[in-house]
């Protein structure tokens, strides 16, 4: 029977691929930023469309405008 107990010191741990960790973290932060921007833009556009007499198309234009300006600012 094979013995699966670790032979090295526990403090060193397994070899890590730090470049891959950095890429994953950058992707996560980017998706979080732009996902939050989309949610905020949607909430603002919905409030604008529902609570004013502007209507759907004005709210849609506002949604697109907020996303465009936000994406430019978040780069």
N, CA and C atoms as an extended XYZ file, in Angstrom:
225
Properties=species:S:1:pos:R:3:atomname:S:1:resname:S:1:resid:I:1 pbc="F F F"
N         0.836       -1.166        0.000 N   UNK     1
C         0.000        0.000        0.000 CA  UNK     1
C         0.885        1.235        0.000 C   UNK     1
N         0.550        2.223       -0.796 N   UNK     2
C         1.342        3.446       -0.877 CA  UNK     2
C         1.031        4.337        0.314 C   UNK     2
N         2.076        4.959        0.827 N   UNK     3
C         1.922        5.875        1.949 CA  UNK     3
C         1.832        7.294        1.394 C   UNK     3
N         0.709        7.975        1.613 N   UNK     4
C         0.477        9.303        1.050 CA  UNK     4
C         0.777       10.427        2.032 C   UNK     4
N         1.557       10.180        3.029 N   UNK     5
C         1.870       11.239        3.981 CA  UNK     5
C         2.937       12.149        3.391 C   UNK     5
N         2.803       13.458        3.590 N   UNK     6
C         3.817       14.379        3.056 CA  UNK     6
C         5.154       14.181        3.756 C   UNK     6
N         6.221       14.318        2.974 N   UNK     7
C         7.553       14.105        3.538 CA  UNK     7
C         8.285       15.403        3.817 C   UNK     7
N         7.893       16.504        3.168 N   UNK     8
C         8.585       17.773        3.339 CA  UNK     8
C         7.950       18.604        4.441 C   UNK     8
N         8.567       19.743        4.744 N   UNK     9
C         8.006       20.614        5.769 CA  UNK     9
C         6.696       21.250        5.288 C   UNK     9
N         5.774       21.420        6.206 N   UNK    10
C         4.460       21.962        5.884 CA  UNK    10
C         4.562       23.448        5.528 C   UNK    10
N         5.515       24.158        6.094 N   UNK    11
C         5.625       25.600        5.905 CA  UNK    11
C         5.896       25.993        4.451 C   UNK    11
N         6.583       25.152        3.694 N   UNK    12
C         6.922       25.510        2.316 CA  UNK    12
C         5.726       25.399        1.391 C   UNK    12
N         4.822       24.485        1.610 N   UNK    13
C         3.632       24.342        0.793 CA  UNK    13
C         3.944       23.855       -0.606 C   UNK    13
N         2.941       23.867       -1.439 N   UNK    14
C         3.100       23.420       -2.819 CA  UNK    14
C         3.635       24.565       -3.673 C   UNK    14
N         4.229       24.194       -4.772 N   UNK    15
C         4.726       25.209       -5.700 CA  UNK    15
C         3.542       25.943       -6.319 C   UNK    15
N         3.585       27.268       -6.330 N   UNK    16
C         2.480       28.080       -6.828 CA  UNK    16
C         2.841       28.723       -8.157 C   UNK    16
N         1.834       28.880       -8.997 N   UNK    17
C         1.992       29.565      -10.266 CA  UNK    17
C         1.515       31.002      -10.054 C   UNK    17
N         2.410       31.865       -9.618 N   UNK    18
C         2.026       33.220       -9.240 CA  UNK    18
C         1.594       34.062      -10.425 C   UNK    18
N         2.123       33.806      -11.598 N   UNK    19
C         1.689       34.547      -12.787 CA  UNK    19
C         0.207       34.259      -13.072 C   UNK    19
N        -0.188       33.016      -12.917 N   UNK    20
C        -1.592       32.651      -13.134 CA  UNK    20
C        -2.485       33.241      -12.048 C   UNK    20
N        -1.992       33.307      -10.827 N   UNK    21
C        -2.751       33.938       -9.735 CA  UNK    21
C        -2.983       35.413      -10.037 C   UNK    21
N        -1.968       36.097      -10.522 N   UNK    22
C        -2.090       37.515      -10.843 CA  UNK    22
C        -3.084       37.739      -11.983 C   UNK    22
N        -3.047       36.889      -13.008 N   UNK    23
C        -3.990       37.020      -14.120 CA  UNK    23
C        -5.421       36.795      -13.648 C   UNK    23
N        -5.625       35.791      -12.806 N   UNK    24
C        -6.961       35.503      -12.289 CA  UNK    24
C        -7.469       36.650      -11.433 C   UNK    24
N        -6.617       37.189      -10.573 N   UNK    25
C        -7.016       38.296       -9.714 CA  UNK    25
C        -7.338       39.535      -10.538 C   UNK    25
N        -6.552       39.818      -11.573 N   UNK    26
C        -6.819       40.968      -12.442 CA  UNK    26
C        -8.150       40.807      -13.167 C   UNK    26
N        -8.437       39.602      -13.637 N   UNK    27
C        -9.708       39.339      -14.292 CA  UNK    27
C       -10.870       39.526      -13.320 C   UNK    27
N       -10.721       39.029      -12.097 N   UNK    28
C       -11.766       39.167      -11.085 CA  UNK    28
C       -12.027       40.634      -10.757 C   UNK    28
N       -10.982       41.407      -10.561 N   UNK    29
C       -11.145       42.829      -10.239 CA  UNK    29
C       -11.793       43.571      -11.406 C   UNK    29
N       -11.376       43.276      -12.624 N   UNK    30
C       -11.965       43.924      -13.793 CA  UNK    30
C       -13.435       43.596      -13.955 C   UNK    30
N       -13.796       42.320      -13.794 N   UNK    31
C       -15.191       41.942      -13.923 CA  UNK    31
C       -16.031       42.535      -12.799 C   UNK    31
N       -15.456       42.665      -11.612 N   UNK    32
C       -16.171       43.274      -10.497 CA  UNK    32
C       -16.419       44.752      -10.764 C   UNK    32
N       -15.404       45.453      -11.269 N   UNK    33
C       -15.560       46.883      -11.572 CA  UNK    33
C       -16.646       47.110      -12.606 C   UNK    33
N       -16.560       46.416      -13.726 N   UNK    34
C       -17.496       46.651      -14.805 CA  UNK    34
C       -18.880       46.075      -14.498 C   UNK    34
N       -18.953       45.008      -13.737 N   UNK    35
C       -20.248       44.486      -13.306 CA  UNK    35
C       -20.956       45.446      -12.368 C   UNK    35
N       -20.195       46.050      -11.450 N   UNK    36
C       -20.770       47.049      -10.558 CA  UNK    36
C       -21.216       48.268      -11.337 C   UNK    36
N       -20.434       48.693      -12.309 N   UNK    37
C       -20.821       49.819      -13.159 CA  UNK    37
C       -22.132       49.528      -13.876 C   UNK    37
N       -22.282       48.341      -14.434 N   UNK    38
C       -23.503       47.989      -15.158 CA  UNK    38
C       -24.711       47.971      -14.222 C   UNK    38
N       -24.529       47.443      -13.008 N   UNK    39
C       -25.644       47.409      -12.045 CA  UNK    39
C       -26.049       48.816      -11.617 C   UNK    39
N       -25.081       49.662      -11.335 N   UNK    40
C       -25.386       51.038      -10.929 CA  UNK    40
C       -26.055       51.789      -12.070 C   UNK    40
N       -25.543       51.626      -13.288 N   UNK    41
C       -26.147       52.291      -14.442 CA  UNK    41
C       -27.574       51.818      -14.665 C   UNK    41
N       -27.815       50.539      -14.478 N   UNK    42
C       -29.167       49.996      -14.634 CA  UNK    42
C       -30.108       50.578      -13.586 C   UNK    42
N       -29.662       50.653      -12.336 N   UNK    43
C       -30.514       51.192      -11.272 CA  UNK    43
C       -30.828       52.674      -11.508 C   UNK    43
N       -29.831       53.438      -11.927 N   UNK    44
C       -30.049       54.865      -12.191 CA  UNK    44
C       -30.998       55.039      -13.373 C   UNK    44
N       -30.801       54.272      -14.428 N   UNK    45
C       -31.658       54.379      -15.606 CA  UNK    45
C       -33.089       53.937      -15.288 C   UNK    45
N       -33.246       52.903      -14.477 N   UNK    46
C       -34.585       52.473      -14.088 CA  UNK    46
C       -35.283       53.536      -13.254 C   UNK    46
N       -34.565       54.128      -12.319 N   UNK    47
C       -35.151       55.192      -11.513 CA  UNK    47
C       -35.524       56.380      -12.396 C   UNK    47
N       -34.670       56.709      -13.332 N   UNK    48
C       -34.940       57.818      -14.248 CA  UNK    48
C       -36.173       57.514      -15.106 C   UNK    48
N       -36.295       56.291      -15.567 N   UNK    49
C       -37.421       55.927      -16.418 CA  UNK    49
C       -38.732       55.811      -15.673 C   UNK    49
N       -38.692       55.315      -14.433 N   UNK    50
C       -39.924       55.083      -13.688 CA  UNK    50
C       -40.427       56.314      -12.947 C   UNK    50
N       -39.523       57.115      -12.423 N   UNK    51
C       -39.933       58.206      -11.545 CA  UNK    51
C       -39.994       59.572      -12.227 C   UNK    51
N       -39.714       59.622      -13.514 N   UNK    52
C       -39.869       60.858      -14.273 CA  UNK    52
C       -40.782       60.555      -15.453 C   UNK    52
N       -41.111       61.561      -16.202 N   UNK    53
C       -41.942       61.335      -17.384 CA  UNK    53
C       -41.073       61.139      -18.635 C   UNK    53
N       -39.812       60.766      -18.441 N   UNK    54
C       -38.875       60.643      -19.562 CA  UNK    54
C       -39.205       59.449      -20.448 C   UNK    54
N       -39.547       58.322      -19.860 N   UNK    55
C       -39.895       57.151      -20.648 CA  UNK    55
C       -38.738       56.194      -20.856 C   UNK    55
N       -39.037       55.120      -21.582 N   UNK    56
C       -38.095       54.025      -21.775 CA  UNK    56
C       -36.875       54.422      -22.597 C   UNK    56
N       -37.093       55.093      -23.710 N   UNK    57
C       -35.975       55.386      -24.609 CA  UNK    57
C       -34.992       56.383      -24.001 C   UNK    57
N       -35.491       57.341      -23.258 N   UNK    58
C       -34.584       58.267      -22.571 CA  UNK    58
C       -33.783       57.538      -21.501 C   UNK    58
N       -34.418       56.604      -20.805 N   UNK    59
C       -33.707       55.814      -19.801 CA  UNK    59
C       -32.661       54.919      -20.459 C   UNK    59
N       -32.986       54.387      -21.620 N   UNK    60
C       -32.024       53.557      -22.351 CA  UNK    60
C       -30.816       54.375      -22.790 C   UNK    60
N       -31.056       55.572      -23.275 N   UNK    61
C       -29.956       56.458      -23.669 CA  UNK    61
C       -29.102       56.804      -22.451 C   UNK    61
N       -29.747       57.073      -21.315 N   UNK    62
C       -29.004       57.365      -20.099 CA  UNK    62
C       -28.176       56.159      -19.659 C   UNK    62
N       -28.736       54.957      -19.751 N   UNK    63
C       -28.015       53.732      -19.398 CA  UNK    63
C       -26.760       53.573      -20.250 C   UNK    63
N       -26.895       53.761      -21.549 N   UNK    64
C       -25.753       53.634      -22.459 CA  UNK    64
C       -24.724       54.717      -22.170 C   UNK    64
N       -25.188       55.923      -21.911 N   UNK    65
C       -24.283       57.027      -21.616 CA  UNK    65
C       -23.498       56.795      -20.320 C   UNK    65
N       -24.181       56.338      -19.282 N   UNK    66
C       -23.493       56.069      -18.010 CA  UNK    66
C       -22.462       54.960      -18.182 C   UNK    66
N       -22.815       53.915      -18.931 N   UNK    67
C       -21.857       52.824      -19.161 CA  UNK    67
C       -20.654       53.293      -19.960 C   UNK    67
N       -20.876       54.123      -20.959 N   UNK    68
C       -19.759       54.607      -21.784 CA  UNK    68
C       -18.821       55.501      -20.981 C   UNK    68
N       -19.396       56.447      -20.247 N   UNK    69
C       -18.558       57.337      -19.435 CA  UNK    69
C       -17.865       56.560      -18.321 C   UNK    69
N       -18.574       55.655      -17.686 N   UNK    70
C       -17.974       54.845      -16.618 CA  UNK    70
C       -16.856       53.945      -17.117 C   UNK    70
N       -17.039       53.334      -18.279 N   UNK    71
C       -15.984       52.487      -18.841 CA  UNK    71
C       -14.750       53.307      -19.179 C   UNK    71
N       -14.958       54.529      -19.666 N   UNK    72
C       -13.830       55.407      -19.953 CA  UNK    72
C       -13.088       55.774      -18.664 C   UNK    72
N       -13.836       56.062      -17.610 N   UNK    73
C       -13.218       56.466      -16.353 CA  UNK    73
C       -12.556       55.302      -15.607 C   UNK    73
N       -13.050       54.097      -15.780 N   UNK    74
C       -12.518       52.935      -15.075 CA  UNK    74
C       -11.337       52.271      -15.765 C   UNK    74
N       -10.962       52.701      -16.965 N   UNK    75
C        -9.859       52.059      -17.664 CA  UNK    75
C        -8.597       52.083      -16.868 C   UNK    75
